[in-house]
Amino acid sequence: MIQLTASCPPSCVVCSEDITLCQGLTYILAVPASTKALIVTDGSITSVEGFNLSFLFNATLLRLSANGITTIRDDAFLGLRTLKTLLLDQNQISSSSITYSTFHELQKLQVLVLSNNILSRIRGIWFMSTKDLIRLHLNGNQLMSITGESFEMAKLGKLRILDLSNNFISSIEKRAFHGLAQLMEIDLSRNRLAIIPDTFSSLAQLSLLSLDQNSWNCTCKLHDLASFLRKYVNSSSRMLRNADNVSCRASENPSVTNLLELTEVNCKSALKHPPGILENRRRNYGRDVALVAVFSFLGGVGLTCLVLALFNRKFQHGKANEHSSGNCCCRTLDESQCGHEPRNYLTKGYCNCHLTRENEIKVMSMLGSGRETPLLKENSHQATVKAESKCTGLKMPLRSIQKENEQMKNDHFLCLNCRLLQSYPPESSGNAAVPNEADGLCQKQFQRRVRMGHSRIKSETRIASVNPGLSLENRDT
């Protein structure tokens, strides 16, 4: 916006034919054509257009600092061919606000200040017409890298001072400053540089270099740059600004704390014994030892529990066998008829052996095969005893013994002979009578009845083999 005024506004400090100095304006006022310097600062000018500055045919200095400028038209500086100094610092100028034609008319421009804006990249095409540029200030922006295209297309053969400080630059390509043969000062301080190649060796005129306040990582990748800097500081005509602050924040070799201390010897020693690798190995070793100890402990506990479980199971099994063997005192099928019963009689008073499912199956299988069972054997003894009781005149009838046995459960083996032997002991030798004729008759009758008993047992065995389900009680009946 331009406004023609007959007198200088109250906010202007100087208003003359050569110099106009104003502050706090919202527009660019019209000045006489004889003006050499126009300075308008600390205002609220957001856009720069061509007709605002169309009368500055003789101006050599234009300063529009701290106005909040966001837009620069392509014809904004059209006709300012005598302009040598352009100050656009402390505004909101972005990289997209600058085009090829923005500085096209400024062929005699020597100083360009774009500090403290929001530039994110640099394009060499911006400076193709500014062949006489000596100072370029790009500090305080948002630059992140300097590539070969940043100044390659720029015709800046006379550039002496380049300020790139206070940005976010983290990488610089090796050919980034090619074409800047006359460059004498480079300021790269207060950036985020960590590892960059030696990009300064080709600058023969470089006399002042600032690399302090960066995040240098003194690895062997910086060996070439460190060699160049040691030679640089040893020259009497060159200076590395704030050389003590070119410190290494993360070094492979703890003994290296400054970029200038990085030598080939340090690199070799760092490669042989990388502290990071050794530290990782120590950590990994400690972790492995801890894991082995934990797994060994868990394995030992598990093995102990398994052994205890097996031992407990075996102990319980043995105890169960002992309990069952203590309760069942019956003889086996192959054992003599009542060889075990005196022992049982002494402990319990009678032999009461339960017929378990296993014994029942064994007995029934033997009945099916025609083999005589213990019960049938005992029945044969009953027949014998019955005959004996008739001949000898037993005091306790056989029927009473059978009746007593019938009161027991059907799944028990009955030992009549053992009970009879215990109840009726043999007479003493002193009372033995001489056999007479009646005794011989009784003995014959006894033997006949025994044979009848055996015949009955055989017939019952055949019936059991034909009909195994027939109960023992029915057979006796």
Short mmCIF file of C-alpha atoms in Angstrom, two decimals:
data_model
loop_
_atom_site.label_atom_id
_atom_site.label_comp_id
_atom_site.label_asym_id
_atom_site.label_seq_id
_atom_site.Cartn_x
_atom_site.Cartn_y
_atom_site.Cartn_z
CA MET A 1 0.00 0.00 0.00
CA ILE A 2 1.32 3.39 -0.91
CA GLN A 3 0.19 6.72 0.39
CA LEU A 4 1.26 10.09 -0.93
CA THR A 5 1.79 12.64 1.80
CA ALA A 6 2.80 16.26 1.61
CA SER A 7 4.61 16.10 4.94
CA CYS A 8 6.41 13.41 6.92
CA PRO A 9 4.12 11.37 9.19
CA PRO A 10 4.52 11.85 12.94
CA SER A 11 6.01 8.35 13.33
CA CYS A 12 8.88 9.13 11.00
CA VAL A 13 12.11 10.16 12.63
CA VAL A 14 13.84 11.48 9.51
CA CYS A 15 12.25 12.85 6.41
CA SER A 16 14.64 14.39 3.92
CA GLU A 17 15.36 14.28 0.22
CA ASP A 18 17.99 11.55 0.71
CA ILE A 19 16.85 9.56 3.77
CA THR A 20 13.44 8.58 5.14
CA LEU A 21 13.28 6.70 8.45
CA CYS A 22 9.92 5.68 9.88
CA GLN A 23 8.58 3.17 12.41
CA GLY A 24 5.23 1.63 13.12
CA LEU A 25 3.66 2.24 9.74
CA THR A 26 1.01 0.07 8.15
CA TYR A 27 1.98 1.13 4.63
CA ILE A 28 4.97 2.18 2.59
CA LEU A 29 4.76 5.88 2.04
CA ALA A 30 5.69 7.63 -1.19
CA VAL A 31 9.09 9.31 -1.02
CA PRO A 32 10.84 11.68 -3.37
CA ALA A 33 12.74 10.17 -6.30
CA SER A 34 15.96 11.57 -4.86
CA THR A 35 15.76 9.26 -1.81
CA LYS A 36 18.89 7.18 -1.30
CA ALA A 37 17.75 5.21 1.73
CA LEU A 38 14.26 4.14 2.81
CA ILE A 39 13.93 2.53 6.25
CA VAL A 40 10.52 1.40 7.49
CA THR A 41 10.70 -0.90 10.52
CA ASP A 42 8.58 -2.27 13.34
CA GLY A 43 5.34 -1.82 11.47
CA SER A 44 2.59 -4.07 10.23
CA ILE A 45 3.26 -4.27 6.53
CA THR A 46 2.35 -7.77 5.35
CA SER A 47 2.82 -7.49 1.58
CA VAL A 48 5.37 -5.83 -0.68
CA GLU A 49 4.08 -4.88 -4.12
CA GLY A 50 5.68 -3.22 -7.13
CA PHE A 51 3.94 0.13 -7.06
CA ASN A 52 4.99 0.70 -3.42
CA LEU A 53 8.63 1.09 -4.42
CA SER A 54 8.27 2.31 -7.97
CA PHE A 55 9.72 5.75 -7.16
CA LEU A 56 13.02 4.52 -5.71
CA PHE A 57 15.05 4.87 -8.86
CA ASN A 58 18.13 6.13 -6.99
CA ALA A 59 17.85 4.16 -3.74
CA THR A 60 20.82 2.14 -2.60
CA LEU A 61 19.41 0.99 0.76
CA LEU A 62 16.01 -0.50 1.48
CA ARG A 63 15.15 -1.85 4.91
CA LEU A 64 11.78 -3.40 5.72
CA SER A 65 12.69 -5.26 8.90
CA ALA A 66 10.25 -6.47 11.55
CA ASN A 67 7.04 -5.75 9.70
CA GLY A 68 5.49 -9.23 9.46
CA ILE A 69 5.87 -9.48 5.71
CA THR A 70 4.54 -12.76 4.32
CA THR A 71 4.17 -12.01 0.62
CA ILE A 72 6.59 -10.53 -1.92
CA ARG A 73 5.25 -9.96 -5.38
CA ASP A 74 7.32 -10.84 -8.42
CA ASP A 75 7.52 -7.16 -9.46
CA ALA A 76 8.12 -5.85 -5.94
CA PHE A 77 11.68 -4.69 -6.64
CA LEU A 78 11.19 -3.89 -10.28
CA GLY A 79 13.29 -0.91 -11.36
CA LEU A 80 15.58 -0.87 -8.30
CA ARG A 81 18.71 -1.40 -10.34
CA THR A 82 20.84 0.79 -8.11
CA LEU A 83 19.94 -1.00 -4.91
CA LYS A 84 22.94 -2.45 -3.10
CA THR A 85 21.55 -3.39 0.32
CA LEU A 86 18.22 -5.13 0.96
CA LEU A 87 17.25 -5.95 4.54
CA LEU A 88 14.19 -8.19 4.94
CA ASP A 89 15.01 -9.74 8.31
CA GLN A 90 12.54 -10.51 11.13
CA ASN A 91 9.53 -11.14 8.94
CA GLN A 92 7.48 -14.20 7.96
CA ILE A 93 8.95 -14.83 4.54
CA SER A 94 8.85 -18.47 3.47
CA SER A 95 10.65 -20.30 0.70
CA SER A 96 7.49 -20.33 -1.39
CA SER A 97 7.31 -16.52 -1.22
CA ILE A 98 10.53 -16.17 -3.23
CA THR A 99 10.64 -16.96 -6.93
CA TYR A 100 13.07 -16.68 -9.82
CA SER A 101 12.04 -13.08 -10.61
CA THR A 102 11.98 -11.78 -7.02
CA PHE A 103 15.59 -10.52 -7.10
CA HIS A 104 15.91 -10.49 -10.87
CA GLU A 105 16.24 -6.66 -11.17
CA LEU A 106 18.75 -6.36 -8.34
CA GLN A 107 21.85 -6.71 -10.47
CA LYS A 108 23.98 -4.47 -8.23
CA LEU A 109 22.83 -5.98 -4.97
CA GLN A 110 25.74 -6.67 -2.62
CA VAL A 111 24.06 -7.35 0.73
CA LEU A 112 20.96 -9.52 1.16
CA VAL A 113 19.66 -10.19 4.65
CA LEU A 114 16.90 -12.78 5.06
CA SER A 115 17.62 -13.58 8.70
CA ASN A 116 14.95 -14.69 11.15
CA ASN A 117 12.32 -15.71 8.67
CA ILE A 118 10.76 -19.12 8.00
CA LEU A 119 12.84 -20.29 5.07
CA SER A 120 13.04 -24.10 4.92
CA ARG A 121 15.35 -24.48 1.91
CA ILE A 122 17.64 -22.52 -0.37
CA ARG A 123 17.43 -22.49 -4.13
CA GLY A 124 20.35 -21.34 -6.21
CA ILE A 125 18.00 -20.04 -8.88
CA TRP A 126 17.06 -17.15 -6.60
CA PHE A 127 20.53 -15.62 -6.98
CA MET A 128 21.17 -16.04 -10.67
CA SER A 129 20.97 -12.26 -11.33
CA THR A 130 22.76 -11.11 -8.17
CA LYS A 131 26.27 -11.55 -9.48
CA ASP A 132 27.70 -8.82 -7.26
CA LEU A 133 26.36 -10.27 -4.00
CA ILE A 134 29.03 -10.17 -1.30
CA ARG A 135 27.09 -10.88 1.92
CA LEU A 136 24.25 -13.33 2.29
CA HIS A 137 22.61 -13.77 5.69
CA LEU A 138 20.31 -16.75 6.09
CA ASN A 139 20.67 -17.24 9.84
CA GLY A 140 17.72 -17.81 12.14
CA ASN A 141 15.57 -19.75 9.66
CA GLN A 142 14.37 -23.34 9.46
CA LEU A 143 16.99 -24.76 7.11
CA MET A 144 17.70 -28.46 7.63
CA SER A 145 20.28 -29.30 4.98
CA ILE A 146 22.66 -27.73 2.49
CA THR A 147 22.82 -29.66 -0.76
CA GLY A 148 24.73 -29.27 -3.97
CA GLU A 149 21.75 -27.49 -5.53
CA SER A 150 21.64 -24.83 -2.85
CA PHE A 151 24.32 -22.65 -4.47
CA GLU A 152 25.31 -24.59 -7.56
CA MET A 153 23.13 -22.59 -9.96
CA ALA A 154 23.78 -19.31 -8.17
CA LYS A 155 26.15 -16.87 -9.82
CA LEU A 156 27.79 -15.90 -6.56
CA GLY A 157 31.39 -15.74 -7.64
CA LYS A 158 31.93 -12.64 -5.48
CA LEU A 159 30.27 -13.89 -2.31
CA ARG A 160 32.53 -13.37 0.70
CA ILE A 161 30.33 -13.92 3.76
CA LEU A 162 27.73 -16.62 4.23
CA ASP A 163 25.83 -16.83 7.50
CA LEU A 164 23.94 -20.07 8.09
CA SER A 165 23.98 -20.04 11.86
CA ASN A 166 21.10 -20.78 14.21
CA ASN A 167 19.23 -23.16 11.92
CA PHE A 168 18.37 -26.87 12.06
CA ILE A 169 21.06 -28.00 9.64
CA SER A 170 22.06 -31.60 10.24
CA SER A 171 23.65 -32.55 6.92
CA ILE A 172 25.90 -30.84 4.40
CA GLU A 173 26.90 -32.44 1.12
CA LYS A 174 30.51 -32.44 0.02
CA ARG A 175 29.83 -30.21 -3.02
CA ALA A 176 27.50 -27.86 -1.15
CA PHE A 177 29.82 -24.82 -1.48
CA HIS A 178 31.14 -25.47 -4.97
CA GLY A 179 31.04 -22.28 -7.03
CA LEU A 180 31.75 -20.04 -4.05
CA ALA A 181 35.43 -19.61 -4.82
CA GLN A 182 35.74 -16.23 -3.07
CA LEU A 183 34.01 -17.25 0.12
CA MET A 184 35.97 -16.03 3.14
CA GLU A 185 33.60 -16.51 6.09
CA ILE A 186 31.15 -19.27 6.87
CA ASP A 187 29.14 -19.39 10.05
CA LEU A 188 27.57 -22.80 10.81
CA SER A 189 27.36 -22.43 14.56
CA ARG A 190 24.28 -23.35 16.61
CA ASN A 191 23.02 -26.05 14.27
CA ARG A 192 22.60 -29.81 14.58
CA LEU A 193 25.68 -31.00 12.78
CA ALA A 194 26.94 -34.41 13.86
CA ILE A 195 28.75 -36.00 10.93
CA ILE A 196 29.65 -34.14 7.72
CA PRO A 197 32.36 -34.65 5.11
CA ASP A 198 35.23 -32.26 4.55
CA THR A 199 33.46 -29.71 2.39
CA PHE A 200 35.77 -26.76 3.12
CA SER A 201 39.04 -27.90 1.54
CA SER A 202 38.10 -26.43 -1.85
CA LEU A 203 37.58 -22.95 -0.37
CA ALA A 204 41.04 -21.48 -0.79
CA GLN A 205 40.01 -18.01 0.50
CA LEU A 206 38.28 -19.22 3.62
CA SER A 207 39.73 -17.33 6.58
CA LEU A 208 37.00 -17.52 9.23
CA LEU A 209 35.03 -20.62 10.10
CA SER A 210 32.50 -21.16 12.89
CA LEU A 211 31.46 -24.72 13.78
CA ASP A 212 30.84 -24.42 17.50
CA GLN A 213 27.69 -25.44 19.42
CA ASN A 214 26.81 -28.44 17.31
CA SER A 215 26.21 -32.06 18.23
CA TRP A 216 29.42 -33.48 16.83
CA ASN A 217 29.89 -37.23 16.95
CA CYS A 218 33.61 -37.93 16.85
CA THR A 219 33.61 -41.10 14.80
CA CYS A 220 36.10 -42.02 12.14
CA LYS A 221 33.72 -40.58 9.55
CA LEU A 222 34.87 -37.15 10.75
CA HIS A 223 38.53 -38.01 10.37
CA ASP A 224 38.93 -35.98 7.14
CA LEU A 225 37.22 -32.92 8.61
CA ALA A 226 39.33 -33.17 11.77
CA SER A 227 42.52 -33.32 9.69
CA PHE A 228 41.46 -30.23 7.74
CA LEU A 229 40.65 -28.30 10.92
CA ARG A 230 44.04 -29.09 12.50
CA LYS A 231 45.78 -27.67 9.44
CA TYR A 232 43.37 -24.76 9.36
CA VAL A 233 44.07 -23.61 12.90
CA ASN A 234 47.81 -23.97 12.42
CA SER A 235 47.72 -21.32 9.70
CA SER A 236 48.40 -17.76 10.82
CA SER A 237 45.92 -16.25 8.35
CA ARG A 238 43.00 -18.47 9.30
CA MET A 239 40.89 -18.73 12.40
CA LEU A 240 38.46 -21.29 13.76
CA ARG A 241 36.05 -19.31 15.88
CA ASN A 242 35.38 -20.78 19.34
CA ALA A 243 37.62 -23.76 18.71
CA ASP A 244 37.27 -24.88 22.33
CA ASN A 245 33.54 -25.35 21.86
CA VAL A 246 33.90 -27.80 18.98
CA SER A 247 33.31 -30.61 21.43
CA CYS A 248 32.21 -34.18 20.88
CA ARG A 249 29.06 -35.18 22.70
CA ALA A 250 29.03 -38.82 21.64
CA SER A 251 32.42 -40.30 20.87
CA GLU A 252 33.44 -43.86 20.06
CA ASN A 253 36.61 -43.19 21.97
CA PRO A 254 36.06 -41.69 25.44
CA SER A 255 39.48 -40.06 25.35
CA VAL A 256 38.40 -37.80 22.46
CA THR A 257 36.41 -34.81 23.72
CA ASN A 258 37.14 -32.29 20.96
CA LEU A 259 36.86 -32.56 17.21
CA LEU A 260 40.47 -31.47 16.80
CA GLU A 261 41.65 -34.42 18.91
CA LEU A 262 40.27 -37.00 16.51
CA THR A 263 43.29 -38.59 14.80
CA GLU A 264 43.96 -41.74 12.85
CA VAL A 265 45.41 -43.38 15.93
CA ASN A 266 42.23 -42.72 17.89
CA CYS A 267 40.15 -44.13 15.06
CA LYS A 268 42.15 -47.36 14.97
CA SER A 269 41.97 -47.80 18.72
CA ALA A 270 38.25 -47.10 18.65
CA LEU A 271 37.75 -49.68 15.91
CA LYS A 272 39.74 -52.27 17.83
CA HIS A 273 37.87 -51.68 21.08
CA PRO A 274 34.55 -50.00 20.38
CA PRO A 275 33.23 -49.03 23.81
CA GLY A 276 29.65 -49.38 22.68
CA ILE A 277 30.23 -52.94 21.51
CA LEU A 278 32.16 -53.86 24.64
CA GLU A 279 29.44 -52.39 26.82
CA ASN A 280 26.80 -54.29 24.89
CA ARG A 281 28.83 -57.48 25.27
CA ARG A 282 29.07 -56.94 29.02
CA ARG A 283 25.35 -56.33 29.25
CA ASN A 284 24.59 -59.35 27.10
CA TYR A 285 26.96 -61.52 29.16
CA GLY A 286 25.34 -60.47 32.42
CA ARG A 287 21.90 -61.05 30.95
CA ASP A 288 22.89 -64.52 29.70
CA VAL A 289 24.31 -65.47 33.09
CA ALA A 290 21.13 -64.34 34.80
CA LEU A 291 18.95 -66.30 32.36
CA VAL A 292 21.05 -69.45 32.83
CA ALA A 293 20.80 -69.13 36.61
CA VAL A 294 17.03 -68.66 36.50
CA PHE A 295 16.44 -71.58 34.15
CA SER A 296 18.79 -73.82 36.15
CA PHE A 297 16.92 -73.00 39.34
CA LEU A 298 13.55 -73.66 37.72
CA GLY A 299 14.83 -76.92 36.22
CA GLY A 300 16.15 -78.08 39.60
CA VAL A 301 12.87 -77.24 41.31
CA GLY A 302 10.89 -79.05 38.62
CA LEU A 303 13.11 -82.14 38.81
CA THR A 304 12.85 -82.21 42.60
CA CYS A 305 9.06 -81.98 42.45
CA LEU A 306 8.95 -84.79 39.89
CA VAL A 307 11.12 -87.07 42.03
CA LEU A 308 9.02 -86.35 45.12
CA ALA A 309 5.81 -87.02 43.18
CA LEU A 310 7.12 -90.37 41.91
CA PHE A 311 8.38 -91.33 45.36
CA ASN A 312 5.04 -90.39 46.95
CA ARG A 313 3.12 -92.37 44.33
CA LYS A 314 5.32 -95.43 44.86
CA PHE A 315 4.96 -95.09 48.63
CA GLN A 316 1.18 -94.84 48.42
CA HIS A 317 1.05 -97.82 46.06
CA GLY A 318 3.19 -99.91 48.40
CA LYS A 319 1.06 -98.87 51.37
CA ALA A 320 -2.09 -99.84 49.53
CA ASN A 321 -0.61 -103.25 48.69
CA GLU A 322 0.40 -103.73 52.30
CA HIS A 323 -3.08 -102.83 53.47
CA SER A 324 -4.74 -105.17 51.01
CA SER A 325 -2.36 -108.01 51.80
CA GLY A 326 -2.95 -107.50 55.51
CA ASN A 327 -6.73 -107.68 55.08
CA CYS A 328 -6.80 -110.66 52.73
CA CYS A 329 -5.28 -113.71 54.40
CA CYS A 330 -6.72 -116.30 52.08
CA ARG A 331 -4.61 -118.97 50.56
CA THR A 332 -4.12 -119.15 46.85
CA LEU A 333 -5.73 -121.75 44.75
CA ASP A 334 -2.51 -123.73 44.64
CA GLU A 335 -1.96 -123.60 48.42
CA SER A 336 -2.82 -126.50 50.70
CA GLN A 337 -6.33 -126.48 51.99
CA CYS A 338 -6.01 -124.84 55.38
CA GLY A 339 -2.34 -124.27 55.74
CA HIS A 340 -2.84 -120.61 56.52
CA GLU A 341 -5.89 -120.79 58.72
CA PRO A 342 -4.28 -121.38 62.09
CA ARG A 343 -2.57 -117.99 61.73
CA ASN A 344 -5.83 -116.31 60.75
CA TYR A 345 -7.72 -118.03 63.52
CA LEU A 346 -5.31 -116.74 66.11
CA THR A 347 -5.67 -113.18 64.91
CA LYS A 348 -9.38 -112.94 64.14
CA GLY A 349 -10.88 -116.12 65.52
CA TYR A 350 -11.88 -117.39 62.07
CA CYS A 351 -10.70 -117.25 58.50
CA ASN A 352 -12.76 -114.55 56.75
CA CYS A 353 -11.18 -113.89 53.35
CA HIS A 354 -13.17 -111.63 51.03
CA LEU A 355 -13.66 -112.80 47.51
CA THR A 356 -12.48 -109.80 45.49
CA ARG A 357 -13.45 -109.14 41.90
CA GLU A 358 -10.06 -110.34 40.70
CA ASN A 359 -10.27 -113.56 42.77
CA GLU A 360 -13.84 -114.10 41.60
CA ILE A 361 -12.77 -113.90 37.97
CA LYS A 362 -9.90 -116.31 38.70
CA VAL A 363 -12.20 -118.75 40.47
CA MET A 364 -14.81 -118.62 37.74
CA SER A 365 -12.18 -119.14 35.05
CA MET A 366 -10.94 -122.19 36.87
CA LEU A 367 -14.48 -123.48 37.30
CA GLY A 368 -14.93 -123.17 33.58
CA SER A 369 -11.82 -125.22 32.95
CA GLY A 370 -12.94 -127.96 35.26
CA ARG A 371 -10.41 -127.28 37.98
CA GLU A 372 -11.49 -127.88 41.54
CA THR A 373 -11.92 -124.69 43.55
CA PRO A 374 -11.13 -124.11 47.19
CA LEU A 375 -14.84 -123.93 47.99
CA LEU A 376 -15.49 -127.29 46.39
CA LYS A 377 -12.58 -128.75 48.24
CA GLU A 378 -14.06 -127.47 51.45
CA ASN A 379 -17.40 -129.08 50.51
CA SER A 380 -15.59 -132.40 50.10
CA HIS A 381 -14.18 -131.92 53.57
CA GLN A 382 -17.66 -131.21 54.86
CA ALA A 383 -18.80 -134.58 53.48
CA THR A 384 -15.86 -136.27 55.15
CA VAL A 385 -16.46 -134.54 58.46
CA LYS A 386 -20.16 -135.39 58.30
CA ALA A 387 -19.32 -139.04 57.97
CA GLU A 388 -16.78 -138.82 60.71
CA SER A 389 -19.24 -137.14 63.00
CA LYS A 390 -21.75 -139.89 62.50
CA CYS A 391 -19.25 -142.58 63.27
CA THR A 392 -17.44 -140.93 66.13
CA GLY A 393 -20.37 -139.13 67.65
CA LEU A 394 -19.30 -135.45 67.48
CA LYS A 395 -20.67 -133.29 70.22
CA MET A 396 -21.27 -130.30 67.83
CA PRO A 397 -23.55 -131.24 64.87
CA LEU A 398 -22.34 -130.47 61.35
CA ARG A 399 -25.62 -128.66 60.54
CA SER A 400 -24.97 -126.09 63.23
CA ILE A 401 -21.55 -125.31 61.69
CA GLN A 402 -23.06 -124.93 58.23
CA LYS A 403 -25.81 -122.73 59.64
CA GLU A 404 -23.19 -120.51 61.23
CA ASN A 405 -21.33 -120.27 57.93
CA GLU A 406 -24.50 -119.39 56.06
CA GLN A 407 -24.80 -116.25 58.16
CA MET A 408 -21.60 -114.94 56.57
CA LYS A 409 -21.61 -113.21 53.20
CA ASN A 410 -21.70 -115.24 50.04
CA ASP A 411 -18.47 -113.68 48.74
CA HIS A 412 -16.31 -115.27 51.55
CA PHE A 413 -14.30 -118.48 51.55
CA LEU A 414 -15.38 -120.81 54.40
CA CYS A 415 -12.89 -123.05 56.17
CA LEU A 416 -14.81 -125.71 58.00
CA ASN A 417 -11.92 -128.08 58.52
CA CYS A 418 -9.84 -125.44 60.32
CA ARG A 419 -12.79 -124.66 62.63
CA LEU A 420 -13.47 -128.31 63.24
CA LEU A 421 -9.88 -129.06 64.06
CA GLN A 422 -9.81 -126.13 66.47
CA SER A 423 -13.18 -127.09 68.01
CA TYR A 424 -12.60 -130.79 68.24
CA PRO A 425 -9.00 -131.59 69.05
CA PRO A 426 -7.90 -135.17 68.72
CA GLU A 427 -8.17 -137.38 71.76
CA SER A 428 -5.08 -138.13 73.73
CA SER A 429 -3.20 -141.31 73.10
CA GLY A 430 -4.09 -142.58 76.50
CA ASN A 431 -7.80 -142.69 75.69
CA ALA A 432 -7.37 -144.40 72.32
CA ALA A 433 -9.76 -147.35 71.99
CA VAL A 434 -9.01 -150.59 70.29
CA PRO A 435 -10.71 -150.82 66.98
CA ASN A 436 -13.61 -153.16 66.96
CA GLU A 437 -15.98 -154.55 64.44
CA ALA A 438 -18.29 -151.57 64.70
CA ASP A 439 -15.43 -149.26 63.97
CA GLY A 440 -14.55 -151.22 60.86
CA LEU A 441 -18.16 -151.03 59.70
CA CYS A 442 -18.17 -147.27 60.32
CA GLN A 443 -14.94 -146.86 58.45
CA LYS A 444 -16.36 -148.69 55.41
CA GLN A 445 -19.48 -146.60 55.55
CA PHE A 446 -17.33 -143.46 55.87
CA GLN A 447 -15.24 -144.36 52.81
CA ARG A 448 -18.41 -145.06 50.78
CA ARG A 449 -19.81 -141.67 51.68
CA VAL A 450 -16.55 -139.99 50.79
CA ARG A 451 -16.67 -141.54 47.33
CA MET A 452 -20.25 -140.31 46.97
CA GLY A 453 -19.12 -136.85 47.98
CA HIS A 454 -16.41 -136.82 45.30
CA SER A 455 -18.94 -137.92 42.67
CA ARG A 456 -21.22 -135.08 43.72
CA ILE A 457 -18.36 -132.56 43.44
CA LYS A 458 -17.51 -133.68 39.94
CA SER A 459 -21.12 -133.37 38.84
CA GLU A 460 -21.29 -129.85 40.30
CA THR A 461 -18.10 -128.94 38.47
CA ARG A 462 -19.62 -130.00 35.16
CA ILE A 463 -22.77 -128.03 35.88
CA ALA A 464 -20.65 -124.93 36.72
CA SER A 465 -18.76 -125.24 33.46
CA VAL A 466 -22.07 -125.41 31.53
CA ASN A 467 -23.82 -122.65 33.54
CA PRO A 468 -21.20 -120.39 35.25
CA GLY A 469 -23.92 -118.04 36.52
CA LEU A 470 -25.29 -120.65 38.86
CA SER A 471 -24.62 -119.41 42.40
CA LEU A 472 -22.72 -121.41 44.93
CA GLU A 473 -25.75 -121.47 47.21
CA ASN A 474 -27.90 -123.14 44.52
CA ARG A 475 -25.22 -125.73 43.94
CA ASP A 476 -25.17 -126.61 47.62
CA THR A 477 -28.91 -126.94 47.58
#
